[in-house]
C-alpha cells in the first residue's frame, strides 16, 4: 500500500503540471508549485476512523503528504497541538466560543516545525545534501534543527534584529548562519546567490520549494479532526509569507474533495501589524496581489514580510471564503498578549497575539458575531520573544520585607 499518493506538482498561476520526483523550486513562470494527490485513491484507502487510531503527530495524514517512503520521514514528534477553549478571554471579547490552536508546543516552539519536518524529509528523499534559506528567525531555527536530525547541512541568513534565541538555535544545530543588515528580502537575495554557487544545496525560501506548505496544511487537517470533521465559523491567522493560511485553505479544499468535510468553509482572516500590512492594503483595494510595503517594522517580527511570493494565494483564500484582512498596532497586540496570559495562562508569541487583538476589533465592528465559533492560530511560544515583556518588579534587599497583599 502506498505511503503517499502524491501525483504531481502544479503551477499556482497557470496550472501547468510538473514532475514531482525531482528537486523543484518555483514553476516556469516563477510561481509557487502546489503538490497534488490522487485523492480518489486516498478516499478508497483510508478513513477518518483509521486515522484517529494512528500516532498523534502530523504524519498520521501521510497519504496526503509528499514523502513516498516512511524511512525518509524526519520527525521530532511534531503535530496534534491542542485546540484550547478560551472562555475568559472569549467572554471579555464577546466571543464566548473562542478557541486557540496552540502551535507554541511543537518542537522548536513554533509552527515552522511542521514545514521543516515535511520539507526536510522530502529533501532527504530527493537526495539534497544541504538546504539554504532566508528567515525572520523561527523558520531558520526549525529548518536548521530538522536538517541536523536528517544529517543535512543548513545555510541560514536572517536580519540582524531577528530574535536572538533563533540565532542560537541555528548555531546549536551546526548551521552556517549569517546576520544581514537589512530585511528578509535582502537576506533572500544573498541566499539565492549562495545556493546557486553550491552543488547539492536546495533553496527552501518561503514557497520557493513545494513541500513546506504541505507541512503547514496539516494544521487544517488537525482542526477538522479535533472538531469532529467539521470546521469553525471563522479562523484567524497571523500573516507574513502566508504559508500557514494558504496551507490551511489547501487542506480545506482537499478535505472537501475527500468527502471528509461538509458545509461552508470557515471565513479566513489574514492578520497583520500596521507596521507591515501589504495584504491588508491589497484587500482594501480589492486587489489580487500586494504592493511592497515600505519601511516595514513591527515587534511581531515573524510577520515582517513586505512582499510575499504567495500574496495572491493568501488573497484568493480570503476572498473565496468571504473572509477579511485586518491590521493591528504593536500596542494593541502587546496588550492582547498580556491580557491573554493574565486571563488564560497562555503566553503566546506577538504574531499570535495580533490575532487576539484582531478578535477584539472584529467583534467591536460587528464583523464577528457573538454566537460564532472562532479559532485563533497561535504560531509560537511567547517565551521565544522575551523582549515583548519588560521586567518591572521591585528589587528587595535580602533582609527586606514583602508587603502584605
mmCIF file of C-alpha atoms in Angstrom:
data_model
loop_
_atom_site.group_PDB
_atom_site.id
_atom_site.type_symbol
_atom_site.label_atom_id
_atom_site.label_comp_id
_atom_site.label_asym_id
_atom_site.label_seq_id
_atom_site.Cartn_x
_atom_site.Cartn_y
_atom_site.Cartn_z
ATOM 1 C CA UNK A 1 0.000 0.000 0.000
ATOM 2 C CA UNK A 2 1.358 3.435 -0.914
ATOM 3 C CA UNK A 3 2.570 5.646 1.939
ATOM 4 C CA UNK A 4 1.880 8.772 -0.139
ATOM 5 C CA UNK A 5 -0.499 9.369 -3.037
ATOM 6 C CA UNK A 6 1.468 12.342 -4.356
ATOM 7 C CA UNK A 7 0.617 12.645 -8.038
ATOM 8 C CA UNK A 8 2.346 15.726 -9.456
ATOM 9 C CA UNK A 9 3.139 19.383 -8.918
ATOM 10 C CA UNK A 10 1.028 22.176 -10.351
ATOM 11 C CA UNK A 11 1.861 25.816 -11.067
ATOM 12 C CA UNK A 12 -0.303 28.009 -8.826
ATOM 13 C CA UNK A 13 -0.733 30.552 -11.632
ATOM 14 C CA UNK A 14 -1.016 28.582 -14.868
ATOM 15 C CA UNK A 15 -1.967 25.085 -13.720
ATOM 16 C CA UNK A 16 0.918 23.586 -15.682
ATOM 17 C CA UNK A 17 1.956 20.170 -14.347
ATOM 18 C CA UNK A 18 5.475 19.283 -13.255
ATOM 19 C CA UNK A 19 7.165 16.034 -12.292
ATOM 20 C CA UNK A 20 7.218 15.648 -8.520
ATOM 21 C CA UNK A 21 10.103 13.203 -8.081
ATOM 22 C CA UNK A 22 12.959 15.605 -8.675
ATOM 23 C CA UNK A 23 14.195 18.674 -6.832
ATOM 24 C CA UNK A 24 11.927 21.595 -7.704
ATOM 25 C CA UNK A 25 11.857 25.286 -6.992
ATOM 26 C CA UNK A 26 9.183 27.536 -8.472
ATOM 27 C CA UNK A 27 7.313 26.978 -11.752
ATOM 28 C CA UNK A 28 8.401 28.131 -15.203
ATOM 29 C CA UNK A 29 6.680 31.483 -14.582
ATOM 30 C CA UNK A 30 8.260 31.908 -11.136
ATOM 31 C CA UNK A 31 5.132 30.991 -9.175
ATOM 32 C CA UNK A 32 4.831 28.564 -6.234
ATOM 33 C CA UNK A 33 4.324 24.916 -7.110
ATOM 34 C CA UNK A 34 1.490 23.098 -5.349
ATOM 35 C CA UNK A 35 1.589 19.381 -4.532
ATOM 36 C CA UNK A 36 -1.368 17.430 -5.869
ATOM 37 C CA UNK A 37 -2.560 13.985 -4.776
ATOM 38 C CA UNK A 38 -4.707 11.186 -6.143
ATOM 39 C CA UNK A 39 -7.489 11.918 -3.670
ATOM 40 C CA UNK A 40 -9.781 9.261 -5.113
ATOM 41 C CA UNK A 41 -7.238 6.596 -4.156
ATOM 42 C CA UNK A 42 -6.773 8.226 -0.737
ATOM 43 C CA UNK A 43 -10.527 8.010 -0.166
ATOM 44 C CA UNK A 44 -10.510 4.328 -1.181
ATOM 45 C CA UNK A 45 -7.522 3.532 1.041
ATOM 46 C CA UNK A 46 -8.104 5.204 4.408
ATOM 47 C CA UNK A 47 -10.950 6.541 6.532
ATOM 48 C CA UNK A 48 -11.053 9.222 9.221
ATOM 49 C CA UNK A 49 -11.704 6.485 11.781
ATOM 50 C CA UNK A 50 -8.491 4.707 10.794
ATOM 51 C CA UNK A 51 -6.538 7.961 11.001
ATOM 52 C CA UNK A 52 -7.870 8.523 14.531
ATOM 53 C CA UNK A 53 -6.125 5.321 15.686
ATOM 54 C CA UNK A 54 -2.685 6.451 14.472
ATOM 55 C CA UNK A 55 0.154 8.125 16.357
ATOM 56 C CA UNK A 56 -0.735 11.699 17.403
ATOM 57 C CA UNK A 57 1.566 13.587 15.048
ATOM 58 C CA UNK A 58 1.188 15.199 11.632
ATOM 59 C CA UNK A 59 2.406 12.069 9.846
ATOM 60 C CA UNK A 60 -0.978 10.465 10.633
ATOM 61 C CA UNK A 61 -2.035 12.155 7.358
ATOM 62 C CA UNK A 62 0.829 10.616 5.370
ATOM 63 C CA UNK A 63 -1.354 9.682 2.384
ATOM 64 C CA UNK A 64 -1.727 13.408 1.619
ATOM 65 C CA UNK A 65 1.886 14.293 2.394
ATOM 66 C CA UNK A 66 4.689 14.103 -0.193
ATOM 67 C CA UNK A 67 7.149 11.634 1.369
ATOM 68 C CA UNK A 68 6.852 8.341 -0.507
ATOM 69 C CA UNK A 69 8.963 6.112 1.760
ATOM 70 C CA UNK A 70 8.433 6.173 5.549
ATOM 71 C CA UNK A 71 12.158 5.541 6.012
ATOM 72 C CA UNK A 72 12.756 9.128 4.898
ATOM 73 C CA UNK A 73 10.459 10.680 7.492
ATOM 74 C CA UNK A 74 12.397 13.107 9.715
ATOM 75 C CA UNK A 75 10.434 13.818 12.865
ATOM 76 C CA UNK A 76 10.764 15.299 16.324
ATOM 77 C CA UNK A 77 7.173 14.426 17.226
ATOM 78 C CA UNK A 78 5.554 17.493 15.645
ATOM 79 C CA UNK A 79 1.816 17.925 15.243
ATOM 80 C CA UNK A 80 -1.521 17.345 17.023
ATOM 81 C CA UNK A 81 -1.242 20.513 19.075
ATOM 82 C CA UNK A 82 -4.171 21.264 21.383
ATOM 83 C CA UNK A 83 -7.291 23.171 20.414
ATOM 84 C CA UNK A 84 -7.980 25.034 23.642
ATOM 85 C CA UNK A 85 -11.208 26.775 24.713
ATOM 86 C CA UNK A 86 -10.529 30.311 25.968
ATOM 87 C CA UNK A 87 -13.664 31.103 27.984
ATOM 88 C CA UNK A 88 -12.341 34.071 29.988
ATOM 89 C CA UNK A 89 -10.847 35.953 27.036
ATOM 90 C CA UNK A 90 -13.823 34.972 24.913
ATOM 91 C CA UNK A 91 -16.306 36.412 27.426
ATOM 92 C CA UNK A 92 -14.418 39.703 27.596
ATOM 93 C CA UNK A 93 -14.164 39.899 23.798
ATOM 94 C CA UNK A 94 -17.829 38.999 23.310
ATOM 95 C CA UNK A 95 -16.953 35.753 21.526
ATOM 96 C CA UNK A 96 -17.657 33.001 24.088
ATOM 97 C CA UNK A 97 -16.952 30.183 21.599
ATOM 98 C CA UNK A 98 -13.308 31.214 21.196
ATOM 99 C CA UNK A 99 -10.657 28.517 20.678
ATOM 100 C CA UNK A 100 -6.887 28.598 20.210
ATOM 101 C CA UNK A 101 -4.813 26.163 18.169
ATOM 102 C CA UNK A 102 -1.551 26.424 20.111
ATOM 103 C CA UNK A 103 1.481 25.869 17.897
ATOM 104 C CA UNK A 104 3.843 27.075 20.613
ATOM 105 C CA UNK A 105 4.006 23.477 21.856
ATOM 106 C CA UNK A 106 5.590 21.872 18.797
ATOM 107 C CA UNK A 107 9.354 21.194 18.591
ATOM 108 C CA UNK A 108 11.381 24.423 18.222
ATOM 109 C CA UNK A 109 8.488 26.365 19.777
ATOM 110 C CA UNK A 110 6.766 27.479 16.579
ATOM 111 C CA UNK A 111 4.559 26.199 13.773
ATOM 112 C CA UNK A 112 7.605 26.392 11.499
ATOM 113 C CA UNK A 113 8.485 22.885 12.705
ATOM 114 C CA UNK A 114 5.649 21.487 10.589
ATOM 115 C CA UNK A 115 7.044 22.885 7.362
ATOM 116 C CA UNK A 116 10.572 21.916 8.309
ATOM 117 C CA UNK A 117 9.604 18.327 9.115
ATOM 118 C CA UNK A 118 7.942 17.723 5.750
ATOM 119 C CA UNK A 119 10.309 19.887 3.694
ATOM 120 C CA UNK A 120 13.459 18.339 5.141
ATOM 121 C CA UNK A 121 12.038 14.823 4.826
ATOM 122 C CA UNK A 122 11.260 15.319 1.154
ATOM 123 C CA UNK A 123 14.619 16.998 0.505
ATOM 124 C CA UNK A 124 16.344 13.986 2.078
ATOM 125 C CA UNK A 125 14.279 11.633 -0.081
ATOM 126 C CA UNK A 126 15.220 13.532 -3.242
ATOM 127 C CA UNK A 127 18.957 13.437 -2.492
ATOM 128 C CA UNK A 128 19.517 17.033 -1.370
ATOM 129 C CA UNK A 129 22.699 17.472 0.698
ATOM 130 C CA UNK A 130 22.058 20.931 2.144
ATOM 131 C CA UNK A 131 19.254 23.475 2.491
ATOM 132 C CA UNK A 132 19.561 27.253 2.331
ATOM 133 C CA UNK A 133 17.036 29.884 3.357
ATOM 134 C CA UNK A 134 16.444 33.460 4.482
ATOM 135 C CA UNK A 135 14.324 33.772 7.614
ATOM 136 C CA UNK A 136 12.906 36.156 10.171
ATOM 137 C CA UNK A 137 14.049 33.663 12.803
ATOM 138 C CA UNK A 138 11.780 30.757 13.647
ATOM 139 C CA UNK A 139 11.773 29.094 10.231
ATOM 140 C CA UNK A 140 15.562 29.147 10.079
ATOM 141 C CA UNK A 141 15.805 27.656 13.551
ATOM 142 C CA UNK A 142 13.361 24.895 12.677
ATOM 143 C CA UNK A 143 14.976 24.001 9.353
ATOM 144 C CA UNK A 144 18.453 24.031 10.910
ATOM 145 C CA UNK A 145 17.392 21.641 13.655
ATOM 146 C CA UNK A 146 15.489 19.276 11.367
ATOM 147 C CA UNK A 147 18.340 19.346 8.862
ATOM 148 C CA UNK A 148 20.699 18.331 11.658
ATOM 149 C CA UNK A 149 18.425 15.411 12.542
ATOM 150 C CA UNK A 150 18.383 14.364 8.880
ATOM 151 C CA UNK A 151 22.166 14.649 8.524
ATOM 152 C CA UNK A 152 21.885 17.554 6.057
ATOM 153 C CA UNK A 153 23.774 20.842 6.026
ATOM 154 C CA UNK A 154 21.957 24.139 6.503
ATOM 155 C CA UNK A 155 22.755 27.658 5.340
ATOM 156 C CA UNK A 156 20.725 30.378 7.082
ATOM 157 C CA UNK A 157 20.638 34.171 6.710
ATOM 158 C CA UNK A 158 18.451 36.413 8.862
ATOM 159 C CA UNK A 159 18.067 40.123 9.634
ATOM 160 C CA UNK A 160 20.420 41.262 12.361
ATOM 161 C CA UNK A 161 17.499 42.282 14.593
ATOM 162 C CA UNK A 162 15.801 38.877 14.409
ATOM 163 C CA UNK A 163 15.119 37.249 17.808
ATOM 164 C CA UNK A 164 18.436 36.233 19.357
ATOM 165 C CA UNK A 165 17.111 32.867 20.539
ATOM 166 C CA UNK A 166 16.509 31.791 16.949
ATOM 167 C CA UNK A 167 20.117 32.591 16.040
ATOM 168 C CA UNK A 168 21.266 30.490 18.966
ATOM 169 C CA UNK A 169 19.068 27.600 17.837
ATOM 170 C CA UNK A 170 20.683 27.743 14.399
ATOM 171 C CA UNK A 171 24.183 27.785 15.846
ATOM 172 C CA UNK A 172 23.396 24.968 18.284
ATOM 173 C CA UNK A 173 22.247 22.861 15.310
ATOM 174 C CA UNK A 174 25.534 23.496 13.494
ATOM 175 C CA UNK A 175 24.036 25.726 10.820
ATOM 176 C CA UNK A 176 26.124 28.085 8.718
ATOM 177 C CA UNK A 177 24.495 31.306 9.935
ATOM 178 C CA UNK A 178 24.830 34.852 8.633
ATOM 179 C CA UNK A 179 23.286 38.032 10.028
ATOM 180 C CA UNK A 180 22.187 40.592 7.448
ATOM 181 C CA UNK A 181 21.957 44.350 7.823
ATOM 182 C CA UNK A 182 18.524 44.540 6.186
ATOM 183 C CA UNK A 183 15.148 42.788 5.882
ATOM 184 C CA UNK A 184 14.236 39.221 4.917
ATOM 185 C CA UNK A 185 14.169 40.149 1.210
ATOM 186 C CA UNK A 186 17.791 41.282 1.444
ATOM 187 C CA UNK A 187 18.700 38.005 3.132
ATOM 188 C CA UNK A 188 16.856 36.165 0.377
ATOM 189 C CA UNK A 189 18.939 37.703 -2.380
ATOM 190 C CA UNK A 190 22.138 36.665 -0.614
ATOM 191 C CA UNK A 191 20.889 33.117 -0.079
ATOM 192 C CA UNK A 192 19.775 32.735 -3.704
ATOM 193 C CA UNK A 193 23.212 33.703 -4.944
ATOM 194 C CA UNK A 194 24.984 31.419 -2.469
ATOM 195 C CA UNK A 195 22.826 28.369 -3.214
ATOM 196 C CA UNK A 196 23.297 28.851 -6.961
ATOM 197 C CA UNK A 197 27.052 28.600 -6.437
ATOM 198 C CA UNK A 198 26.918 25.436 -4.312
ATOM 199 C CA UNK A 199 26.363 21.919 -5.526
ATOM 200 C CA UNK A 200 23.787 19.739 -3.790
ATOM 201 C CA UNK A 201 22.032 22.606 -1.972
ATOM 202 C CA UNK A 202 18.351 23.463 -2.365
ATOM 203 C CA UNK A 203 16.920 26.911 -1.743
ATOM 204 C CA UNK A 204 13.968 26.456 0.589
ATOM 205 C CA UNK A 205 12.790 30.059 0.888
ATOM 206 C CA UNK A 206 9.081 30.546 1.541
ATOM 207 C CA UNK A 207 7.111 28.957 -1.339
ATOM 208 C CA UNK A 208 10.259 28.512 -3.444
ATOM 209 C CA UNK A 209 10.009 24.787 -2.813
ATOM 210 C CA UNK A 210 6.694 22.889 -2.752
ATOM 211 C CA UNK A 211 6.756 20.968 0.499
ATOM 212 C CA UNK A 212 6.955 23.407 3.416
ATOM 213 C CA UNK A 213 3.350 24.232 2.519
ATOM 214 C CA UNK A 214 2.374 20.576 2.893
ATOM 215 C CA UNK A 215 3.599 20.507 6.472
ATOM 216 C CA UNK A 216 1.701 23.682 7.299
ATOM 217 C CA UNK A 217 -1.561 22.404 5.800
ATOM 218 C CA UNK A 218 -1.728 19.715 8.492
ATOM 219 C CA UNK A 219 -2.957 22.418 10.882
ATOM 220 C CA UNK A 220 -6.148 22.450 8.818
ATOM 221 C CA UNK A 221 -6.464 18.671 8.910
ATOM 222 C CA UNK A 222 -5.965 18.656 12.674
ATOM 223 C CA UNK A 223 -8.537 21.369 13.360
ATOM 224 C CA UNK A 224 -11.096 19.466 11.282
ATOM 225 C CA UNK A 225 -10.341 16.213 13.087
ATOM 226 C CA UNK A 226 -10.326 17.824 16.534
ATOM 227 C CA UNK A 227 -13.766 19.337 15.865
ATOM 228 C CA UNK A 228 -15.209 16.015 14.705
ATOM 229 C CA UNK A 229 -14.509 16.541 10.987
ATOM 230 C CA UNK A 230 -16.109 19.940 10.787
ATOM 231 C CA UNK A 231 -14.726 23.476 10.828
ATOM 232 C CA UNK A 232 -15.376 26.627 12.874
ATOM 233 C CA UNK A 233 -17.176 29.663 11.529
ATOM 234 C CA UNK A 234 -14.061 31.852 11.460
ATOM 235 C CA UNK A 235 -10.333 31.198 11.547
ATOM 236 C CA UNK A 236 -7.726 33.929 12.173
ATOM 237 C CA UNK A 237 -4.107 33.568 11.130
ATOM 238 C CA UNK A 238 -1.081 35.903 11.538
ATOM 239 C CA UNK A 239 0.123 36.520 8.004
ATOM 240 C CA UNK A 240 3.621 37.312 6.800
ATOM 241 C CA UNK A 241 4.683 34.980 3.998
ATOM 242 C CA UNK A 242 1.210 33.487 4.344
ATOM 243 C CA UNK A 243 2.166 29.821 4.047
ATOM 244 C CA UNK A 244 0.064 28.794 7.037
ATOM 245 C CA UNK A 245 -3.084 30.448 5.731
ATOM 246 C CA UNK A 246 -2.504 29.127 2.207
ATOM 247 C CA UNK A 247 -1.846 25.666 3.632
ATOM 248 C CA UNK A 248 -4.997 25.613 5.750
ATOM 249 C CA UNK A 249 -7.050 26.711 2.752
ATOM 250 C CA UNK A 250 -5.442 23.938 0.682
ATOM 251 C CA UNK A 251 -6.280 21.419 3.405
ATOM 252 C CA UNK A 252 -9.891 22.538 3.495
ATOM 253 C CA UNK A 253 -10.267 22.087 -0.250
ATOM 254 C CA UNK A 254 -8.658 18.630 -0.105
ATOM 255 C CA UNK A 255 -10.919 17.618 2.781
ATOM 256 C CA UNK A 256 -13.991 18.712 0.855
ATOM 257 C CA UNK A 257 -12.892 16.701 -2.191
ATOM 258 C CA UNK A 258 -12.237 13.664 0.017
ATOM 259 C CA UNK A 259 -15.748 13.995 1.408
ATOM 260 C CA UNK A 260 -14.453 14.182 4.972
ATOM 261 C CA UNK A 261 -15.674 17.728 5.495
ATOM 262 C CA UNK A 262 -19.071 19.150 4.651
ATOM 263 C CA UNK A 263 -20.705 22.540 4.874
ATOM 264 C CA UNK A 264 -19.317 26.007 4.335
ATOM 265 C CA UNK A 265 -15.637 26.727 4.644
ATOM 266 C CA UNK A 266 -14.662 28.952 7.585
ATOM 267 C CA UNK A 267 -14.138 32.631 6.848
ATOM 268 C CA UNK A 268 -10.367 33.069 6.791
ATOM 269 C CA UNK A 269 -8.866 36.212 8.311
ATOM 270 C CA UNK A 270 -5.359 37.391 7.447
ATOM 271 C CA UNK A 271 -3.980 39.365 10.396
ATOM 272 C CA UNK A 272 -1.038 41.734 10.034
ATOM 273 C CA UNK A 273 0.584 44.553 12.001
ATOM 274 C CA UNK A 274 0.111 48.154 10.917
ATOM 275 C CA UNK A 275 3.901 48.396 10.600
ATOM 276 C CA UNK A 276 3.855 45.823 7.782
ATOM 277 C CA UNK A 277 0.446 45.333 6.193
ATOM 278 C CA UNK A 278 0.751 44.710 2.439
ATOM 279 C CA UNK A 279 -2.019 42.083 2.374
ATOM 280 C CA UNK A 280 -4.403 44.344 4.303
ATOM 281 C CA UNK A 281 -3.759 47.225 1.914
ATOM 282 C CA UNK A 282 -4.289 44.967 -1.105
ATOM 283 C CA UNK A 283 -7.538 43.601 0.345
ATOM 284 C CA UNK A 284 -8.798 47.132 0.973
ATOM 285 C CA UNK A 285 -8.230 47.887 -2.725
ATOM 286 C CA UNK A 286 -9.847 44.639 -3.852
ATOM 287 C CA UNK A 287 -6.544 43.728 -5.472
ATOM 288 C CA UNK A 288 -5.310 40.231 -6.313
ATOM 289 C CA UNK A 289 -1.692 40.979 -5.418
ATOM 290 C CA UNK A 290 0.030 43.230 -2.901
ATOM 291 C CA UNK A 291 2.494 46.057 -3.362
ATOM 292 C CA UNK A 292 5.826 46.085 -1.477
ATOM 293 C CA UNK A 293 5.362 47.697 1.937
ATOM 294 C CA UNK A 294 7.915 50.411 2.584
ATOM 295 C CA UNK A 295 9.798 50.838 5.863
ATOM 296 C CA UNK A 296 8.346 47.636 7.313
ATOM 297 C CA UNK A 297 8.781 47.306 11.066
ATOM 298 C CA UNK A 298 6.817 45.638 13.867
ATOM 299 C CA UNK A 299 7.512 43.862 17.153
ATOM 300 C CA UNK A 300 5.718 40.863 15.589
ATOM 301 C CA UNK A 301 8.924 40.053 13.740
ATOM 302 C CA UNK A 302 7.682 36.848 12.136
ATOM 303 C CA UNK A 303 5.144 38.713 10.009
ATOM 304 C CA UNK A 304 7.533 41.416 8.804
ATOM 305 C CA UNK A 305 7.312 40.405 5.143
ATOM 306 C CA UNK A 306 6.983 43.473 2.875
ATOM 307 C CA UNK A 307 6.091 41.448 -0.246
ATOM 308 C CA UNK A 308 5.191 37.762 -0.117
ATOM 309 C CA UNK A 309 5.735 35.492 -3.126
ATOM 310 C CA UNK A 310 2.386 33.837 -2.440
ATOM 311 C CA UNK A 311 0.427 37.023 -1.703
ATOM 312 C CA UNK A 312 -2.084 36.219 -4.456
ATOM 313 C CA UNK A 313 -2.777 32.828 -2.861
ATOM 314 C CA UNK A 314 -3.422 34.462 0.521
ATOM 315 C CA UNK A 315 -5.809 36.953 -1.037
ATOM 316 C CA UNK A 316 -7.546 34.214 -3.045
ATOM 317 C CA UNK A 317 -8.153 32.267 0.177
ATOM 318 C CA UNK A 318 -9.582 35.306 1.941
ATOM 319 C CA UNK A 319 -11.828 36.286 -0.985
ATOM 320 C CA UNK A 320 -13.017 32.735 -1.664
ATOM 321 C CA UNK A 321 -14.118 32.152 1.937
ATOM 322 C CA UNK A 322 -15.737 35.543 2.490
ATOM 323 C CA UNK A 323 -13.024 36.447 4.962
ATOM 324 C CA UNK A 324 -11.161 39.659 5.597
ATOM 325 C CA UNK A 325 -7.738 41.146 6.268
ATOM 326 C CA UNK A 326 -7.039 43.384 9.240
ATOM 327 C CA UNK A 327 -4.020 45.135 10.740
ATOM 328 C CA UNK A 328 -3.495 45.900 14.436
ATOM 329 C CA UNK A 329 -0.939 48.140 16.090
ATOM 330 C CA UNK A 330 2.015 46.908 18.101
ATOM 331 C CA UNK A 331 0.418 48.480 21.170
ATOM 332 C CA UNK A 332 -2.802 46.546 20.600
ATOM 333 C CA UNK A 333 -1.090 43.203 20.085
ATOM 334 C CA UNK A 334 1.196 43.595 23.100
ATOM 335 C CA UNK A 335 -1.795 44.485 25.267
ATOM 336 C CA UNK A 336 -3.638 41.416 23.970
ATOM 337 C CA UNK A 337 -0.598 39.251 24.713
ATOM 338 C CA UNK A 338 -0.550 40.360 28.361
ATOM 339 C CA UNK A 339 -4.335 40.128 28.710
ATOM 340 C CA UNK A 340 -4.443 36.587 27.347
ATOM 341 C CA UNK A 341 -1.647 35.452 29.682
ATOM 342 C CA UNK A 342 -3.413 37.032 32.662
ATOM 343 C CA UNK A 343 -6.837 35.617 31.828
ATOM 344 C CA UNK A 344 -5.964 32.197 30.422
ATOM 345 C CA UNK A 345 -2.366 31.441 31.464
ATOM 346 C CA UNK A 346 -1.317 31.296 27.810
ATOM 347 C CA UNK A 347 1.818 33.277 26.920
ATOM 348 C CA UNK A 348 1.697 33.488 23.138
ATOM 349 C CA UNK A 349 4.049 34.954 20.561
ATOM 350 C CA UNK A 350 3.397 38.517 19.339
ATOM 351 C CA UNK A 351 2.199 37.213 15.969
ATOM 352 C CA UNK A 352 -0.444 35.090 17.679
ATOM 353 C CA UNK A 353 -1.295 37.999 19.971
ATOM 354 C CA UNK A 354 -2.046 40.092 16.885
ATOM 355 C CA UNK A 355 -4.895 37.687 16.123
ATOM 356 C CA UNK A 356 -6.390 38.144 19.577
ATOM 357 C CA UNK A 357 -6.246 41.905 19.149
ATOM 358 C CA UNK A 358 -7.976 41.369 15.812
ATOM 359 C CA UNK A 359 -10.740 39.347 17.511
ATOM 360 C CA UNK A 360 -11.447 42.335 19.750
ATOM 361 C CA UNK A 361 -11.557 44.714 16.805
ATOM 362 C CA UNK A 362 -13.704 42.475 14.586
ATOM 363 C CA UNK A 363 -16.217 41.845 17.370
ATOM 364 C CA UNK A 364 -16.471 45.558 18.122
ATOM 365 C CA UNK A 365 -17.158 46.275 14.445
ATOM 366 C CA UNK A 366 -19.807 43.559 14.249
ATOM 367 C CA UNK A 367 -17.907 41.553 11.626
ATOM 368 C CA UNK A 368 -17.709 38.724 14.179
ATOM 369 C CA UNK A 369 -20.994 37.574 15.660
ATOM 370 C CA UNK A 370 -21.255 36.758 19.354
ATOM 371 C CA UNK A 371 -22.515 33.248 18.666
ATOM 372 C CA UNK A 372 -19.856 32.271 16.170
ATOM 373 C CA UNK A 373 -17.188 29.653 16.799
ATOM 374 C CA UNK A 374 -13.814 31.294 16.260
ATOM 375 C CA UNK A 375 -10.376 29.648 16.103
ATOM 376 C CA UNK A 376 -7.198 31.685 16.520
ATOM 377 C CA UNK A 377 -3.891 30.210 15.405
ATOM 378 C CA UNK A 378 -1.099 30.988 17.842
ATOM 379 C CA UNK A 379 2.006 30.296 15.822
ATOM 380 C CA UNK A 380 4.648 30.205 18.548
ATOM 381 C CA UNK A 381 5.639 30.321 22.195
ATOM 382 C CA UNK A 382 5.812 33.702 23.894
ATOM 383 C CA UNK A 383 8.988 32.735 25.721
ATOM 384 C CA UNK A 384 10.865 32.972 22.418
ATOM 385 C CA UNK A 385 10.188 36.727 22.481
ATOM 386 C CA UNK A 386 11.264 37.812 25.996
ATOM 387 C CA UNK A 387 11.714 41.405 24.824
ATOM 388 C CA UNK A 388 7.934 41.805 24.475
ATOM 389 C CA UNK A 389 7.539 41.908 28.271
ATOM 390 C CA UNK A 390 9.531 44.382 30.342
ATOM 391 C CA UNK A 391 10.548 43.203 33.801
ATOM 392 C CA UNK A 392 9.208 45.927 36.073
ATOM 393 C CA UNK A 393 9.324 44.334 39.507
ATOM 394 C CA UNK A 394 10.580 45.720 42.828
ATOM 395 C CA UNK A 395 14.086 44.721 43.929
ATOM 396 C CA UNK A 396 14.136 43.749 47.583
ATOM 397 C CA UNK A 397 17.115 43.613 49.877
ATOM 398 C CA UNK A 398 17.845 40.130 51.153
ATOM 399 C CA UNK A 399 16.677 41.209 54.596
ATOM 400 C CA UNK A 400 13.727 43.180 53.203
ATOM 401 C CA UNK A 401 10.019 42.565 53.618
ATOM 402 C CA UNK A 402 7.404 41.688 51.039
ATOM 403 C CA UNK A 403 4.380 43.961 51.537
ATOM 404 C CA UNK A 404 1.181 42.443 52.872
ATOM 405 C CA UNK A 405 -1.169 41.849 49.960
#
